[in-house]
Amino acid sequence: MKGILKKWKVPLAMAIIYLVVLVFKRETGEASLAVAGDYAKEMILIMPAVLLLMGLIEVWIPKESIQQWLGKGSGIKGMALSFALGTLPTGPLYAAFPMTASLLKKGARISNAVIFMGSWAALKIPQLLVEIEFMGLGFAALRFILTLVAIVTSGYVIEYMMRDPASHQWLNVPADEQQLQKQRG
Amino acid sequence: MSTLMVIYSILAIGLALSLVKSRKKTLMAFKVAGKAALKLAPSLIAIIGLVGLILGFLPPETISRLVGNEAGYTATLVAALIGAVTMIPSLIAFPLAGSLIRSGATVMTASAFITTLVMVGMVTAPMEAKILGRRFTLLRNGFGFISALMIAAIMGVIL
C-alpha cells in the first residue's frame, strides 16, 4: 500500500494541482485539461502496441542470447553485429553496463562496446516507432543516421584514446570474480 | 495515423508468428507488456499532466521565447544539459519533445534534449564508472554530449 502510494504520488499531486487550477482559474484549467486529454489520447493509441512489441522482443530474444551473439565476428561484421544487437533490447541503458563489461572482459573491441551501448541507448526499434509517430519520419530518420555516424566515430576515437592498457586496468578483476561471471554466463 | 497503422501491422505479424510458435510465450509477452505498462503509467500520467499545465498556462509566445527561435543557442544548450541530467523514459520523452515543437520550440533544441537524454546519463554515471571504469564512462558520456550538440545543430539546419 505504501509502495503504491509512493509510486503514484506525482500523478496524485498532479490531480490536486489540476483541481486547484480548475477551481481558481477555470479557463486555464480547462485549456490544460484539453491539452492533456489530447496528449493522453495519442498515448493510449500507441503505447499498448509498443509495449506489446517490446514484450514480444523480450520473450523471443532474451538478453542472454544477445550476450551470446555479441562479441562474435570481427571487423565490419563485429561492428554491424554490435549495432544490430543494440537495437533489440528493451531495458534502460544501465542494464547494458554489466553486459558490456563482460563483453569487454571476453576481449571485445572497445569501439564495438561503445557502438553496442550507443545503439541500445539511442536507436532501439520500439523507441524509433514512437519517435516516428510523435516527431515525424524526417526527424527520426535524420536523427538515426546522424546518431549512428556519431556512435561509430566516437567508438573508434574512444578506442584510440584508451589504447594504453593502463587505461583499462579495471579489466583485471580478481580471478574469483571472473569465475563467478563465468558461472553466471 | 499512418505510423500507427505500421506499428499495429508489425505487431499483428509478430503476434501471429509468436502464437503459431508458442502460446505460452505469447502469453508471457502480454504479461511483460502489462508489467511495463504499470511501471510506466505514473511517469506517463505525470508528464501528460505537466505538458497540459505548461501549455495551458504559458501562451505560445512565452514558450517560443523560452525554447523557440528567440531563445537561440542558450535554450539548446540548456535543453542538452537538462537531457543529460534527467532520467525520463525515452518512450515518454518523444511525445514531450513533439508537443514542445508543436508549441514553438526549435528542432535544434528538441533534438538536443532527446539526444542527450538517451545517450548521456549523469544519474547513472557513478554506476557506469564502477562497472565499466571511470575513463570509459567519462569518454562515452563526454562524446555523447558533444555529438548530441553537433547532431542538434545539423538537424536544426536541415529540418
GROMACS .gro file of C-alpha atoms in nm:
model
  344
    1MET     CA    1   0.000   0.000   0.000
    2LYS     CA    2   0.275   0.238   0.098
    3GLY     CA    3   0.466   0.142  -0.214
    4ILE     CA    4   0.167   0.212  -0.435
    5LEU     CA    5   0.117   0.549  -0.273
    6LYS     CA    6   0.482   0.635  -0.325
    7LYS     CA    7   0.471   0.533  -0.689
    8TRP     CA    8   0.160   0.733  -0.757
    9LYS     CA    9   0.235   1.042  -0.552
   10VAL     CA   10   0.336   1.252  -0.853
   11PRO     CA   11   0.020   1.175  -1.055
   12LEU     CA   12  -0.179   1.233  -0.736
   13ALA     CA   13  -0.014   1.569  -0.681
   14MET     CA   14  -0.083   1.647  -1.046
   15ALA     CA   15  -0.453   1.573  -0.999
   16ILE     CA   16  -0.465   1.804  -0.697
   17ILE     CA   17  -0.293   2.083  -0.891
   18TYR     CA   18  -0.546   2.042  -1.172
   19LEU     CA   19  -0.833   2.062  -0.925
   20VAL     CA   20  -0.693   2.377  -0.768
   21VAL     CA   21  -0.636   2.538  -1.106
   22LEU     CA   22  -0.984   2.440  -1.224
   23VAL     CA   23  -1.138   2.600  -0.917
   24PHE     CA   24  -0.939   2.922  -0.917
   25LYS     CA   25  -0.853   2.973  -1.284
   26ARG     CA   26  -1.121   2.790  -1.466
   27GLU     CA   27  -1.024   2.889  -1.820
   28THR     CA   28  -0.659   2.798  -1.780
   29GLY     CA   29  -0.756   2.474  -1.613
   30GLU     CA   30  -0.988   2.380  -1.896
   31ALA     CA   31  -0.722   2.462  -2.154
   32SER     CA   32  -0.470   2.248  -1.966
   33LEU     CA   33  -0.717   1.965  -1.938
   34ALA     CA   34  -0.789   1.980  -2.311
   35VAL     CA   35  -0.417   1.962  -2.396
   36ALA     CA   36  -0.361   1.678  -2.151
   37GLY     CA   37  -0.663   1.495  -2.290
   38ASP     CA   38  -0.539   1.516  -2.650
   39TYR     CA   39  -0.199   1.404  -2.543
   40ALA     CA   40  -0.339   1.114  -2.338
   41LYS     CA   41  -0.543   1.001  -2.637
   42GLU     CA   42  -0.231   0.981  -2.853
   43MET     CA   43  -0.050   0.784  -2.584
   44ILE     CA   44  -0.337   0.541  -2.538
   45LEU     CA   45  -0.339   0.473  -2.911
   46ILE     CA   46   0.030   0.399  -2.942
   47MET     CA   47   0.155   0.269  -2.607
   48PRO     CA   48  -0.022  -0.070  -2.590
   49ALA     CA   49   0.117  -0.166  -2.930
   50VAL     CA   50   0.469  -0.052  -2.849
   51LEU     CA   51   0.473  -0.218  -2.508
   52LEU     CA   52   0.340  -0.544  -2.651
   53LEU     CA   53   0.602  -0.531  -2.925
   54MET     CA   54   0.865  -0.483  -2.656
   55GLY     CA   55   0.716  -0.777  -2.467
   56LEU     CA   56   0.743  -0.998  -2.775
   57ILE     CA   57   1.105  -0.895  -2.830
   58GLU     CA   58   1.190  -0.964  -2.468
   59VAL     CA   59   1.029  -1.307  -2.471
   60TRP     CA   60   1.168  -1.423  -2.804
   61ILE     CA   61   1.509  -1.256  -2.797
   62PRO     CA   62   1.619  -1.275  -2.433
   63LYS     CA   63   1.918  -1.072  -2.317
   64GLU     CA   64   2.118  -1.390  -2.260
   65SER     CA   65   2.112  -1.478  -2.628
   66ILE     CA   66   2.207  -1.125  -2.722
   67GLN     CA   67   2.506  -1.156  -2.493
   68GLN     CA   68   2.594  -1.486  -2.658
   69TRP     CA   69   2.583  -1.345  -3.010
   70LEU     CA   70   2.777  -1.035  -2.914
   71GLY     CA   71   3.149  -1.040  -2.945
   72LYS     CA   72   3.130  -1.286  -3.231
   73GLY     CA   73   3.268  -1.170  -3.560
   74SER     CA   74   3.529  -0.902  -3.611
   75GLY     CA   75   3.588  -0.602  -3.833
   76ILE     CA   76   3.283  -0.470  -4.016
   77LYS     CA   77   3.085  -0.778  -3.918
   78GLY     CA   78   3.154  -0.727  -3.549
   79MET     CA   79   3.061  -0.364  -3.580
   80ALA     CA   80   2.736  -0.437  -3.762
   81LEU     CA   81   2.652  -0.705  -3.509
   82SER     CA   82   2.714  -0.470  -3.214
   83PHE     CA   83   2.489  -0.212  -3.374
   84ALA     CA   84   2.212  -0.456  -3.467
   85LEU     CA   85   2.208  -0.631  -3.131
   86GLY     CA   86   2.196  -0.296  -2.955
   87THR     CA   87   1.868  -0.207  -3.126
   88LEU     CA   88   1.690  -0.515  -2.989
   89PRO     CA   89   1.693  -0.499  -2.608
   90THR     CA   90   1.420  -0.312  -2.433
   91GLY     CA   91   1.564  -0.224  -2.092
   92PRO     CA   92   1.715   0.105  -1.980
   93LEU     CA   93   2.078   0.175  -2.065
   94TYR     CA   94   2.209   0.082  -1.721
   95ALA     CA   95   2.101  -0.274  -1.790
   96ALA     CA   96   2.366  -0.269  -2.064
   97PHE     CA   97   2.655  -0.180  -1.829
   98PRO     CA   98   2.720  -0.532  -1.693
   99MET     CA   99   2.661  -0.684  -2.036
  100THR     CA  100   2.915  -0.450  -2.192
  101ALA     CA  101   3.163  -0.518  -1.912
  102SER     CA  102   3.151  -0.893  -1.959
  103LEU     CA  103   3.178  -0.836  -2.332
  104LEU     CA  104   3.498  -0.637  -2.285
  105LYS     CA  105   3.636  -0.893  -2.045
  106LYS     CA  106   3.585  -1.155  -2.312
  107GLY     CA  107   3.805  -0.948  -2.539
  108ALA     CA  108   3.561  -0.746  -2.748
  109ARG     CA  109   3.692  -0.424  -2.901
  110ILE     CA  110   3.620  -0.102  -2.716
  111SER     CA  111   3.477   0.050  -3.034
  112ASN     CA  112   3.220  -0.228  -3.056
  113ALA     CA  113   3.130  -0.185  -2.690
  114VAL     CA  114   3.065   0.186  -2.749
  115ILE     CA  115   2.860   0.109  -3.061
  116PHE     CA  116   2.655  -0.152  -2.875
  117MET     CA  117   2.580   0.084  -2.586
  118GLY     CA  118   2.510   0.371  -2.822
  119SER     CA  119   2.255   0.184  -3.029
  120TRP     CA  120   2.099   0.039  -2.714
  121ALA     CA  121   2.062   0.393  -2.580
  122ALA     CA  122   1.956   0.583  -2.887
  123LEU     CA  123   1.848   0.353  -3.170
  124LYS     CA  124   1.616   0.096  -3.017
  125ILE     CA  125   1.343  -0.021  -3.255
  126PRO     CA  126   1.030   0.026  -3.037
  127GLN     CA  127   1.165   0.366  -2.936
  128LEU     CA  128   1.205   0.458  -3.304
  129LEU     CA  129   0.841   0.375  -3.375
  130VAL     CA  130   0.729   0.615  -3.104
  131GLU     CA  131   0.970   0.876  -3.236
  132ILE     CA  132   0.829   0.850  -3.590
  133GLU     CA  133   0.475   0.888  -3.455
  134PHE     CA  134   0.543   1.198  -3.245
  135MET     CA  135   0.836   1.366  -3.424
  136GLY     CA  136   0.778   1.263  -3.783
  137LEU     CA  137   0.967   1.030  -4.015
  138GLY     CA  138   1.209   1.303  -4.129
  139PHE     CA  139   1.319   1.385  -3.777
  140ALA     CA  140   1.352   1.019  -3.676
  141ALA     CA  141   1.542   0.917  -3.989
  142LEU     CA  142   1.784   1.207  -3.971
  143ARG     CA  143   1.850   1.154  -3.601
  144PHE     CA  144   1.903   0.783  -3.665
  145ILE     CA  145   2.164   0.841  -3.936
  146LEU     CA  146   2.346   1.119  -3.751
  147THR     CA  147   2.347   0.922  -3.425
  148LEU     CA  148   2.480   0.612  -3.598
  149VAL     CA  149   2.764   0.814  -3.751
  150ALA     CA  150   2.836   0.974  -3.414
  151ILE     CA  151   2.836   0.642  -3.229
  152VAL     CA  152   3.070   0.470  -3.476
  153THR     CA  153   3.305   0.769  -3.487
  154SER     CA  154   3.321   0.811  -3.112
  155GLY     CA  155   3.363   0.436  -3.074
  156TYR     CA  156   3.683   0.445  -3.274
  157VAL     CA  157   3.809   0.767  -3.116
  158ILE     CA  158   3.747   0.631  -2.765
  159GLU     CA  159   3.921   0.307  -2.858
  160TYR     CA  160   4.221   0.507  -2.978
  161MET     CA  161   4.224   0.719  -2.664
  162MET     CA  162   4.214   0.407  -2.448
  163ARG     CA  163   4.480   0.219  -2.647
  164ASP     CA  164   4.713   0.235  -2.346
  165PRO     CA  165   4.640  -0.085  -2.149
  166ALA     CA  166   4.689   0.108  -1.825
  167SER     CA  167   4.372   0.299  -1.904
  168HIS     CA  168   4.156  -0.005  -1.858
  169GLN     CA  169   4.309  -0.176  -1.562
  170TRP     CA  170   3.958  -0.239  -1.438
  171LEU     CA  171   3.957  -0.532  -1.676
  172ASN     CA  172   4.191  -0.713  -1.440
  173VAL     CA  173   3.928  -0.816  -1.196
  174PRO     CA  174   4.022  -1.070  -0.930
  175ALA     CA  175   4.011  -1.426  -1.055
  176ASP     CA  176   3.730  -1.538  -0.830
  177GLU     CA  177   3.505  -1.265  -0.957
  178GLN     CA  178   3.576  -1.370  -1.313
  179GLN     CA  179   3.493  -1.724  -1.211
  180LEU     CA  180   3.162  -1.601  -1.077
  181GLN     CA  181   3.091  -1.424  -1.402
  182LYS     CA  182   3.157  -1.746  -1.593
  183GLN     CA  183   2.921  -1.941  -1.373
  184ARG     CA  184   2.654  -1.685  -1.427
  185GLY     CA  185   2.711  -1.661  -1.801
  186MET     CA  186  -0.211   0.798  -3.830
  187SER     CA  187  -0.016   0.600  -4.089
  188THR     CA  188   0.260   0.539  -3.836
  189LEU     CA  189   0.007   0.382  -3.605
  190MET     CA  190  -0.104   0.153  -3.886
  191VAL     CA  191   0.255   0.047  -3.949
  192ILE     CA  192   0.310  -0.022  -3.579
  193TYR     CA  193  -0.007  -0.224  -3.547
  194SER     CA  194   0.071  -0.416  -3.865
  195ILE     CA  195   0.416  -0.508  -3.733
  196LEU     CA  196   0.256  -0.606  -3.405
  197ALA     CA  197  -0.008  -0.818  -3.581
  198ILE     CA  198   0.256  -1.006  -3.778
  199GLY     CA  199   0.471  -1.052  -3.470
  200LEU     CA  200   0.177  -1.172  -3.264
  201ALA     CA  201   0.065  -1.417  -3.532
  202LEU     CA  202   0.415  -1.564  -3.563
  203SER     CA  203   0.450  -1.581  -3.187
  204LEU     CA  204   0.113  -1.752  -3.146
  205VAL     CA  205   0.197  -2.012  -3.409
  206LYS     CA  206   0.527  -2.091  -3.239
  207SER     CA  207   0.419  -2.087  -2.876
  208ARG     CA  208   0.104  -1.984  -2.698
  209LYS     CA  209   0.280  -1.984  -2.366
  210LYS     CA  210   0.548  -1.741  -2.477
  211THR     CA  211   0.289  -1.515  -2.637
  212LEU     CA  212   0.101  -1.501  -2.309
  213MET     CA  213   0.429  -1.419  -2.138
  214ALA     CA  214   0.482  -1.128  -2.378
  215PHE     CA  215   0.144  -0.990  -2.274
  216LYS     CA  216   0.245  -1.022  -1.910
  217VAL     CA  217   0.576  -0.844  -1.974
  218ALA     CA  218   0.391  -0.567  -2.156
  219GLY     CA  219   0.139  -0.534  -1.874
  220LYS     CA  220   0.412  -0.507  -1.616
  221ALA     CA  221   0.593  -0.246  -1.823
  222ALA     CA  222   0.269  -0.050  -1.863
  223LEU     CA  223   0.213  -0.047  -1.486
  224LYS     CA  224   0.570   0.065  -1.430
  225LEU     CA  225   0.546   0.338  -1.692
  226ALA     CA  226   0.199   0.463  -1.602
  227PRO     CA  227   0.280   0.700  -1.313
  228SER     CA  228   0.550   0.888  -1.501
  229LEU     CA  229   0.339   0.883  -1.816
  230ILE     CA  230   0.047   1.044  -1.636
  231ALA     CA  231   0.279   1.290  -1.462
  232ILE     CA  232   0.432   1.403  -1.792
  233ILE     CA  233   0.091   1.428  -1.960
  234GLY     CA  234  -0.030   1.644  -1.672
  235LEU     CA  235   0.284   1.856  -1.678
  236VAL     CA  236   0.260   1.922  -2.052
  237GLY     CA  237  -0.107   2.014  -2.011
  238LEU     CA  238  -0.024   2.262  -1.735
  239ILE     CA  239   0.270   2.416  -1.923
  240LEU     CA  240   0.072   2.462  -2.243
  241GLY     CA  241  -0.235   2.575  -2.052
  242PHE     CA  242  -0.050   2.839  -1.851
  243LEU     CA  243   0.211   2.963  -2.094
  244PRO     CA  244   0.089   3.134  -2.408
  245PRO     CA  245   0.265   3.018  -2.727
  246GLU     CA  246   0.462   3.345  -2.738
  247THR     CA  247   0.615   3.274  -2.399
  248ILE     CA  248   0.707   2.919  -2.496
  249SER     CA  249   0.869   3.031  -2.816
  250ARG     CA  250   1.056   3.298  -2.620
  251LEU     CA  251   1.184   3.029  -2.384
  252VAL     CA  252   1.268   2.749  -2.625
  253GLY     CA  253   1.198   2.889  -2.973
  254ASN     CA  254   1.398   3.090  -3.221
  255GLU     CA  255   1.425   3.393  -2.993
  256ALA     CA  256   1.592   3.188  -2.723
  257GLY     CA  257   1.867   3.084  -2.963
  258TYR     CA  258   2.160   2.867  -2.871
  259THR     CA  259   2.125   2.918  -2.497
  260ALA     CA  260   1.798   2.726  -2.500
  261THR     CA  261   1.958   2.446  -2.700
  262LEU     CA  262   2.245   2.420  -2.453
  263VAL     CA  263   2.009   2.427  -2.155
  264ALA     CA  264   1.791   2.159  -2.319
  265ALA     CA  265   2.101   1.945  -2.375
  266LEU     CA  266   2.200   1.984  -2.008
  267ILE     CA  267   1.851   1.900  -1.887
  268GLY     CA  268   1.852   1.592  -2.110
  269ALA     CA  269   2.187   1.485  -1.966
  270VAL     CA  270   2.084   1.507  -1.601
  271THR     CA  271   1.726   1.381  -1.615
  272MET     CA  272   1.606   1.024  -1.642
  273ILE     CA  273   1.284   1.030  -1.840
  274PRO     CA  274   1.194   0.707  -2.020
  275SER     CA  275   1.252   0.773  -2.389
  276LEU     CA  276   0.905   0.643  -2.474
  277ILE     CA  277   0.769   0.942  -2.284
  278ALA     CA  278   1.032   1.188  -2.397
  279PHE     CA  279   0.933   1.178  -2.763
  280PRO     CA  280   0.573   1.288  -2.707
  281LEU     CA  281   0.707   1.557  -2.473
  282ALA     CA  282   0.955   1.687  -2.731
  283GLY     CA  283   0.689   1.663  -3.001
  284SER     CA  284   0.447   1.881  -2.810
  285LEU     CA  285   0.725   2.132  -2.740
  286ILE     CA  286   0.796   2.159  -3.112
  287ARG     CA  287   0.428   2.199  -3.191
  288SER     CA  288   0.409   2.485  -2.946
  289GLY     CA  289   0.707   2.668  -3.089
  290ALA     CA  290   1.033   2.505  -2.980
  291THR     CA  291   1.303   2.471  -3.244
  292VAL     CA  292   1.403   2.135  -3.390
  293MET     CA  293   1.757   2.205  -3.271
  294THR     CA  294   1.651   2.242  -2.908
  295ALA     CA  295   1.420   1.942  -2.916
  296SER     CA  296   1.679   1.715  -3.074
  297ALA     CA  297   1.949   1.831  -2.833
  298PHE     CA  298   1.722   1.736  -2.544
  299ILE     CA  299   1.632   1.396  -2.688
  300THR     CA  300   1.984   1.303  -2.790
  301THR     CA  301   2.148   1.384  -2.456
  302LEU     CA  302   1.857   1.223  -2.274
  303VAL     CA  303   1.914   0.889  -2.443
  304MET     CA  304   2.293   0.899  -2.477
  305VAL     CA  305   2.420   1.077  -2.166
  306GLY     CA  306   2.332   0.961  -1.817
  307MET     CA  307   2.465   1.175  -1.535
  308VAL     CA  308   2.248   0.997  -1.280
  309THR     CA  309   2.375   0.654  -1.380
  310ALA     CA  310   2.735   0.769  -1.440
  311PRO     CA  311   2.863   0.655  -1.097
  312MET     CA  312   2.720   0.310  -1.160
  313GLU     CA  313   2.864   0.306  -1.511
  314ALA     CA  314   3.207   0.408  -1.378
  315LYS     CA  315   3.200   0.129  -1.122
  316ILE     CA  316   3.121  -0.134  -1.383
  317LEU     CA  317   3.300  -0.002  -1.690
  318GLY     CA  318   3.569   0.221  -1.546
  319ARG     CA  319   3.593   0.593  -1.491
  320ARG     CA  320   3.779   0.672  -1.809
  321PHE     CA  321   3.542   0.481  -2.035
  322THR     CA  322   3.241   0.643  -1.868
  323LEU     CA  323   3.386   0.990  -1.895
  324LEU     CA  324   3.476   0.945  -2.261
  325ARG     CA  325   3.146   0.780  -2.359
  326ASN     CA  326   2.931   1.043  -2.189
  327GLY     CA  327   3.156   1.328  -2.298
  328PHE     CA  328   3.148   1.221  -2.660
  329GLY     CA  329   2.775   1.160  -2.626
  330PHE     CA  330   2.720   1.517  -2.512
  331ILE     CA  331   2.938   1.671  -2.782
  332SER     CA  332   2.782   1.460  -3.055
  333ALA     CA  333   2.436   1.548  -2.928
  334LEU     CA  334   2.514   1.917  -2.976
  335MET     CA  335   2.652   1.850  -3.324
  336ILE     CA  336   2.355   1.633  -3.418
  337ALA     CA  337   2.120   1.905  -3.293
  338ALA     CA  338   2.299   2.172  -3.493
  339ILE     CA  339   2.287   1.969  -3.815
  340MET     CA  340   1.922   1.879  -3.761
  341GLY     CA  341   1.836   2.240  -3.694
  342VAL     CA  342   1.992   2.341  -4.025
  343ILE     CA  343   1.840   2.061  -4.234
  344LEU     CA  344   1.488   2.043  -4.090
   0.00000   0.00000   0.00000
